[in-house]
Short mmCIF file of N, CA and C in Angstrom, two decimals:
data_model
loop_
_atom_site.label_atom_id
_atom_site.label_comp_id
_atom_site.label_asym_id
_atom_site.label_seq_id
_atom_site.Cartn_x
_atom_site.Cartn_y
_atom_site.Cartn_z
N MET A 1 47.35 258.27 222.67
CA MET A 1 46.50 257.16 222.18
C MET A 1 45.39 257.91 221.85
N ALA A 2 44.90 257.22 220.69
CA ALA A 2 43.42 257.63 219.61
C ALA A 2 42.38 256.60 220.15
N THR A 3 41.46 257.54 220.34
CA THR A 3 39.81 256.56 220.87
C THR A 3 39.21 256.52 219.25
N ALA A 4 38.34 255.17 219.49
CA ALA A 4 36.97 255.40 218.55
C ALA A 4 36.56 256.27 218.79
N GLN A 5 35.78 257.08 219.68
CA GLN A 5 35.15 257.98 219.83
C GLN A 5 35.60 259.48 219.10
N GLU A 6 37.17 259.55 219.11
CA GLU A 6 37.79 260.82 218.73
C GLU A 6 37.49 260.38 216.99
N VAL A 7 37.76 259.57 216.59
CA VAL A 7 37.76 259.30 215.48
C VAL A 7 36.19 259.21 214.59
N ARG A 8 35.50 258.83 215.55
CA ARG A 8 34.38 259.43 214.85
C ARG A 8 33.51 260.59 215.07
N THR A 9 34.12 261.14 216.05
CA THR A 9 33.77 262.74 216.06
C THR A 9 34.52 263.71 215.00
N LEU A 10 35.57 262.89 214.76
CA LEU A 10 36.57 263.60 213.83
C LEU A 10 35.67 263.36 211.95
N ALA A 11 35.24 261.99 212.11
CA ALA A 11 34.89 261.71 210.76
C ALA A 11 33.54 262.49 210.40
N LEU A 12 32.57 262.50 211.61
CA LEU A 12 31.68 262.81 211.28
C LEU A 12 31.33 264.80 210.98
N SER A 13 32.33 265.03 211.54
CA SER A 13 32.70 266.71 211.15
C SER A 13 33.16 267.08 209.48
N LEU A 14 33.59 265.97 209.17
CA LEU A 14 33.70 266.27 207.57
C LEU A 14 32.63 265.84 206.74
N PRO A 15 32.76 266.81 205.54
CA PRO A 15 31.77 267.20 204.73
C PRO A 15 30.95 266.08 203.93
N ARG A 16 29.79 265.98 203.95
CA ARG A 16 29.51 264.56 203.09
C ARG A 16 29.58 263.13 204.03
N THR A 17 29.94 263.27 205.21
CA THR A 17 30.02 261.86 205.96
C THR A 17 28.95 261.41 206.14
N GLU A 18 28.57 260.09 206.41
CA GLU A 18 27.94 259.72 207.17
C GLU A 18 28.14 258.41 207.74
N GLU A 19 27.77 257.89 208.86
CA GLU A 19 28.18 256.98 209.46
C GLU A 19 27.15 255.93 209.23
N ALA A 20 27.88 254.35 209.36
CA ALA A 20 26.98 252.81 208.53
C ALA A 20 27.32 252.35 209.45
N LEU A 21 26.58 251.21 209.86
CA LEU A 21 26.67 249.69 210.33
C LEU A 21 26.63 248.65 209.68
N VAL A 22 27.84 248.47 209.18
CA VAL A 22 27.88 247.19 208.01
C VAL A 22 28.74 245.83 208.62
N ARG A 23 27.45 245.06 208.73
CA ARG A 23 27.98 243.51 209.51
C ARG A 23 28.41 243.62 210.52
N ASP A 24 27.64 244.29 211.70
CA ASP A 24 28.51 245.05 213.02
C ASP A 24 29.61 245.41 213.17
N GLN A 25 29.76 246.35 211.83
CA GLN A 25 30.98 247.26 212.06
C GLN A 25 30.81 248.47 211.75
N VAL A 26 31.33 249.59 212.23
CA VAL A 26 30.89 251.03 212.20
C VAL A 26 31.72 251.39 211.13
N LYS A 27 31.31 251.97 210.26
CA LYS A 27 32.13 252.48 209.02
C LYS A 27 31.77 253.72 208.43
N PHE A 28 32.65 254.77 208.00
CA PHE A 28 32.57 256.26 207.76
C PHE A 28 32.33 256.28 206.15
N ARG A 29 31.39 256.70 205.31
CA ARG A 29 31.69 256.76 204.30
C ARG A 29 31.23 258.18 203.77
N VAL A 30 31.54 258.48 202.53
CA VAL A 30 30.60 259.80 201.65
C VAL A 30 30.25 258.81 200.55
N ASN A 31 28.66 258.89 200.28
CA ASN A 31 27.96 258.33 199.51
C ASN A 31 28.13 256.66 199.80
N ARG A 32 28.90 255.87 198.77
CA ARG A 32 28.73 254.30 199.08
C ARG A 32 30.18 254.12 199.34
N ILE A 33 31.11 254.84 199.36
CA ILE A 33 32.23 254.85 199.43
C ILE A 33 32.83 254.82 200.78
N VAL A 34 33.37 253.88 201.52
CA VAL A 34 33.66 253.80 202.52
C VAL A 34 35.21 254.20 202.54
N TYR A 35 35.73 255.47 203.60
CA TYR A 35 37.16 256.00 203.89
C TYR A 35 37.58 255.61 205.16
N VAL A 36 36.67 255.42 206.22
CA VAL A 36 37.18 254.96 207.65
C VAL A 36 36.55 253.64 208.07
N ALA A 37 37.03 252.88 208.50
CA ALA A 37 36.07 251.81 209.48
C ALA A 37 36.72 251.27 210.68
N LEU A 38 35.84 251.30 211.75
CA LEU A 38 36.47 250.84 213.08
C LEU A 38 36.35 249.14 213.43
N SER A 39 37.38 248.64 213.88
CA SER A 39 37.07 247.17 213.93
C SER A 39 36.19 246.99 214.84
N ARG A 40 35.52 245.87 215.13
CA ARG A 40 34.63 245.60 215.60
C ARG A 40 34.90 245.50 217.35
N ASP A 41 35.65 245.66 217.74
CA ASP A 41 36.41 245.54 219.31
C ASP A 41 36.93 247.28 219.60
N GLU A 42 36.57 247.86 218.01
CA GLU A 42 37.42 249.60 218.45
C GLU A 42 38.45 249.40 218.59
N GLU A 43 39.48 248.68 218.23
CA GLU A 43 40.69 248.68 218.74
C GLU A 43 41.65 249.16 217.33
N SER A 44 41.52 248.64 216.36
CA SER A 44 41.97 249.48 215.24
C SER A 44 41.17 250.18 213.99
N MET A 45 41.77 250.55 213.23
CA MET A 45 41.04 251.03 212.19
C MET A 45 41.31 251.17 211.01
N GLY A 46 40.52 250.95 210.13
CA GLY A 46 40.65 250.83 208.55
C GLY A 46 40.53 251.97 207.85
N PHE A 47 41.66 252.37 206.96
CA PHE A 47 41.29 253.68 206.13
C PHE A 47 41.79 253.83 204.79
N ALA A 48 41.53 254.21 204.22
CA ALA A 48 41.59 254.43 202.58
C ALA A 48 43.24 254.94 202.51
N PHE A 49 43.82 254.00 201.62
CA PHE A 49 45.15 254.52 201.38
C PHE A 49 45.79 253.79 200.20
N PRO A 50 46.52 254.53 199.63
CA PRO A 50 47.15 254.68 198.39
C PRO A 50 47.72 252.93 198.01
N ARG A 51 47.03 252.03 197.45
CA ARG A 51 47.64 250.66 197.59
C ARG A 51 49.10 250.51 197.43
N GLU A 52 49.65 251.53 196.29
CA GLU A 52 51.16 251.11 195.86
C GLU A 52 51.75 251.81 196.90
N GLU A 53 51.71 252.42 197.56
CA GLU A 53 52.47 253.57 199.16
C GLU A 53 52.08 252.07 200.21
N ARG A 54 51.57 251.22 200.22
CA ARG A 54 50.82 250.55 201.37
C ARG A 54 52.16 250.02 201.86
N PRO A 55 53.01 249.08 201.17
CA PRO A 55 53.85 248.27 201.64
C PRO A 55 55.28 249.14 202.31
N ALA A 56 55.34 250.32 201.65
CA ALA A 56 56.47 251.24 202.78
C ALA A 56 55.92 251.76 204.03
N LEU A 57 54.20 252.27 204.03
CA LEU A 57 53.81 252.41 205.32
C LEU A 57 54.02 251.53 206.11
N ILE A 58 53.48 250.45 205.55
CA ILE A 58 53.56 249.10 206.55
C ILE A 58 54.96 248.91 207.17
N ALA A 59 56.04 248.70 206.56
CA ALA A 59 57.38 248.82 206.63
C ALA A 59 58.05 249.58 207.68
N SER A 60 57.55 250.70 207.58
CA SER A 60 58.43 251.91 208.45
C SER A 60 57.73 251.67 209.48
N GLU A 61 56.93 251.30 209.89
CA GLU A 61 56.21 250.90 211.52
C GLU A 61 55.36 249.97 211.67
N PRO A 62 55.27 248.73 211.76
CA PRO A 62 55.17 247.24 211.25
C PRO A 62 54.07 247.28 212.82
N GLU A 63 54.89 247.79 213.85
CA GLU A 63 54.19 247.40 215.12
C GLU A 63 52.65 248.65 215.18
N LYS A 64 52.87 249.44 214.26
CA LYS A 64 51.79 250.23 214.25
C LYS A 64 50.51 249.89 213.16
N PHE A 65 51.21 249.71 211.79
CA PHE A 65 50.34 249.72 210.56
C PHE A 65 50.50 248.00 210.11
N PHE A 66 49.53 247.44 209.75
CA PHE A 66 49.57 246.38 209.26
C PHE A 66 48.04 246.04 208.04
N MET A 67 48.45 245.03 207.39
CA MET A 67 47.70 244.95 206.30
C MET A 67 46.02 244.61 206.38
N PRO A 68 45.50 244.94 205.53
CA PRO A 68 43.93 244.55 205.67
C PRO A 68 43.76 243.23 205.78
N ALA A 69 42.23 242.50 205.72
CA ALA A 69 42.01 241.13 205.51
C ALA A 69 42.30 240.91 204.12
N ALA A 70 42.76 239.39 204.05
CA ALA A 70 43.00 238.85 202.61
C ALA A 70 41.87 239.51 201.39
N SER A 71 40.58 239.56 201.93
CA SER A 71 39.38 239.85 201.15
C SER A 71 39.53 241.49 200.47
N ASP A 72 40.37 242.10 201.39
CA ASP A 72 40.22 243.67 201.26
C ASP A 72 41.71 243.66 200.29
N GLU A 73 42.59 243.13 200.34
CA GLU A 73 43.90 243.75 199.86
C GLU A 73 43.94 244.38 198.63
N ARG A 74 42.94 243.88 197.83
CA ARG A 74 42.34 244.72 196.47
C ARG A 74 42.19 245.82 196.54
N TYR A 75 41.88 246.33 197.80
CA TYR A 75 41.40 248.09 197.73
C TYR A 75 42.62 248.65 198.27
N ASN A 76 41.95 250.10 198.02
CA ASN A 76 43.32 250.99 198.59
C ASN A 76 43.10 251.14 200.08
N TRP A 77 43.63 250.35 201.00
CA TRP A 77 43.22 249.88 202.25
C TRP A 77 44.22 249.65 203.13
N VAL A 78 44.33 250.24 203.83
CA VAL A 78 45.47 249.67 205.38
C VAL A 78 44.53 250.03 206.57
N GLN A 79 45.11 249.13 207.72
CA GLN A 79 44.64 249.15 209.29
C GLN A 79 46.00 249.76 210.05
N VAL A 80 45.26 250.36 211.21
CA VAL A 80 46.40 251.06 212.22
C VAL A 80 45.73 250.51 213.14
N ARG A 81 46.91 250.04 214.63
CA ARG A 81 46.40 250.23 215.77
C ARG A 81 46.31 251.50 216.34
N LEU A 82 44.60 251.50 217.32
CA LEU A 82 44.52 252.99 217.25
C LEU A 82 45.32 253.30 218.75
N ALA A 83 45.69 252.48 219.44
CA ALA A 83 46.32 252.38 220.76
C ALA A 83 47.97 253.47 220.40
N ALA A 84 48.27 253.31 219.10
CA ALA A 84 49.60 253.43 218.88
C ALA A 84 49.54 255.11 217.69
N LEU A 85 48.46 255.48 218.10
CA LEU A 85 48.21 256.86 217.44
C LEU A 85 47.84 258.01 218.03
N ASP A 86 48.61 259.12 218.25
CA ASP A 86 48.33 260.29 218.94
C ASP A 86 47.14 260.98 218.27
N GLU A 87 46.71 261.97 218.53
CA GLU A 87 45.39 262.59 217.88
C GLU A 87 46.27 263.25 216.53
N ASP A 88 47.53 263.95 216.81
CA ASP A 88 47.37 264.28 215.30
C ASP A 88 47.92 263.27 214.27
N GLU A 89 48.23 262.36 214.60
CA GLU A 89 48.24 261.17 213.51
C GLU A 89 46.99 260.87 213.09
N MET A 90 46.47 260.64 213.94
CA MET A 90 44.63 259.91 213.62
C MET A 90 43.97 260.61 212.78
N THR A 91 44.20 262.39 213.08
CA THR A 91 43.48 263.29 212.22
C THR A 91 43.82 263.34 210.68
N GLU A 92 45.38 263.20 210.63
CA GLU A 92 46.08 262.98 209.36
C GLU A 92 45.52 261.67 208.61
N LEU A 93 45.31 260.90 209.14
CA LEU A 93 44.94 259.55 208.48
C LEU A 93 43.41 259.80 208.32
N VAL A 94 42.67 260.12 208.89
CA VAL A 94 41.34 260.52 208.77
C VAL A 94 40.96 261.12 207.77
N VAL A 95 41.50 262.33 207.84
CA VAL A 95 41.42 263.28 206.93
C VAL A 95 41.72 262.95 205.38
N SER A 96 43.02 262.36 205.42
CA SER A 96 43.78 261.79 204.17
C SER A 96 42.67 261.03 203.60
N ALA A 97 42.08 259.88 204.10
CA ALA A 97 41.30 259.13 203.88
C ALA A 97 40.45 259.53 202.89
N TRP A 98 39.66 260.69 203.67
CA TRP A 98 38.17 261.16 203.57
C TRP A 98 38.47 262.03 202.12
N ALA A 99 39.69 262.64 201.78
CA ALA A 99 40.27 263.58 200.97
C ALA A 99 40.32 262.76 199.98
N MET A 100 40.61 261.31 199.72
CA MET A 100 40.79 260.45 198.95
C MET A 100 39.10 260.12 198.01
N VAL A 101 38.09 260.39 198.75
CA VAL A 101 36.85 259.97 198.28
C VAL A 101 35.89 261.03 198.15
N VAL A 102 36.02 262.31 198.43
CA VAL A 102 35.23 263.41 197.88
C VAL A 102 35.87 264.45 196.85
N PRO A 103 35.48 265.08 195.97
CA PRO A 103 35.41 265.79 194.83
C PRO A 103 36.81 266.54 195.36
N LYS A 104 37.68 266.97 194.85
CA LYS A 104 39.27 267.59 195.28
C LYS A 104 38.89 268.92 195.31
N ARG A 105 37.94 269.62 194.97
CA ARG A 105 37.87 271.12 195.20
C ARG A 105 37.25 271.06 196.63
N LEU A 106 36.38 270.31 197.10
CA LEU A 106 35.79 270.17 198.22
C LEU A 106 36.77 270.06 199.37
N SER A 107 37.74 269.06 199.17
CA SER A 107 38.85 268.69 199.73
C SER A 107 39.68 269.87 200.16
N ALA A 108 40.00 270.53 198.88
CA ALA A 108 41.20 271.50 198.90
C ALA A 108 40.61 272.84 199.80
N ASP A 109 39.28 272.83 199.36
CA ASP A 109 38.67 273.93 200.57
C ASP A 109 38.59 273.55 202.19
N TRP A 110 38.22 272.31 202.19
CA TRP A 110 38.34 272.00 203.47
C TRP A 110 39.70 272.46 204.23
N LEU A 111 40.84 271.66 203.37
CA LEU A 111 42.10 271.60 203.95
C LEU A 111 42.68 272.78 203.92
N ALA A 112 41.90 273.76 203.33
CA ALA A 112 42.87 274.98 203.48
C ALA A 112 42.37 275.47 204.55
N ARG A 113 41.15 275.31 204.83
CA ARG A 113 40.30 276.33 206.18
C ARG A 113 41.17 275.09 207.68
N LEU A 114 41.23 274.11 207.61
CA LEU A 114 41.76 273.34 208.80
C LEU A 114 42.91 273.97 208.67
N ASP A 115 44.19 274.13 207.90
CA ASP A 115 45.22 274.87 207.86
C ASP A 115 45.34 275.94 208.24
N VAL A 116 44.64 276.78 208.23
CA VAL A 116 44.05 278.20 208.71
C VAL A 116 43.91 278.42 210.33
N LYS A 117 43.10 277.07 210.78
CA LYS A 117 42.93 277.16 212.16
C LYS A 117 44.07 276.07 213.08
N ALA A 118 44.88 275.60 212.42
CA ALA A 118 46.19 274.96 212.84
C ALA A 118 47.04 276.12 213.19
N VAL A 119 47.25 277.02 212.20
CA VAL A 119 48.21 278.30 212.46
C VAL A 119 47.50 279.07 213.42
N GLU A 120 46.01 279.34 213.68
CA GLU A 120 45.76 280.42 214.82
C GLU A 120 45.83 279.81 215.90
N ARG A 121 46.18 278.18 216.15
CA ARG A 121 46.05 277.64 217.25
C ARG A 121 47.79 277.87 217.78
N ARG A 122 48.14 277.82 216.74
CA ARG A 122 49.84 277.48 217.00
C ARG A 122 50.10 279.09 217.57
N SER A 123 49.28 280.24 217.15
CA SER A 123 49.93 281.70 217.35
C SER A 123 49.40 282.20 218.68
N GLU A 124 48.43 281.35 219.26
CA GLU A 124 47.63 281.56 220.76
C GLU A 124 48.41 281.48 221.70
#
């Protein structure tokens, strides 16, 4: 089970990320572009995700993923229940969302370093 604190720790480790409190909701953004937001009760997380792929993601695991609020459906956004995520899934969703909002070179460099660290951990 992923927690709001794990999301916060990971998001704040990503380059150019800042935490903001917007209408009593914690959001993580690069400049003014939000890529992850925690629900007020911290039981779910919204994250940047390609709008055209959203129906397939939700249909694949409807107990885990769900549509954003009607007012946010126009955005590249989807919601997930944190209790349904393990740490690896949470990491993949947060990092992928972050990669959508930063320059491609920055995300490519950072993702390459992340892959190297993962391989090193597996070989230990």
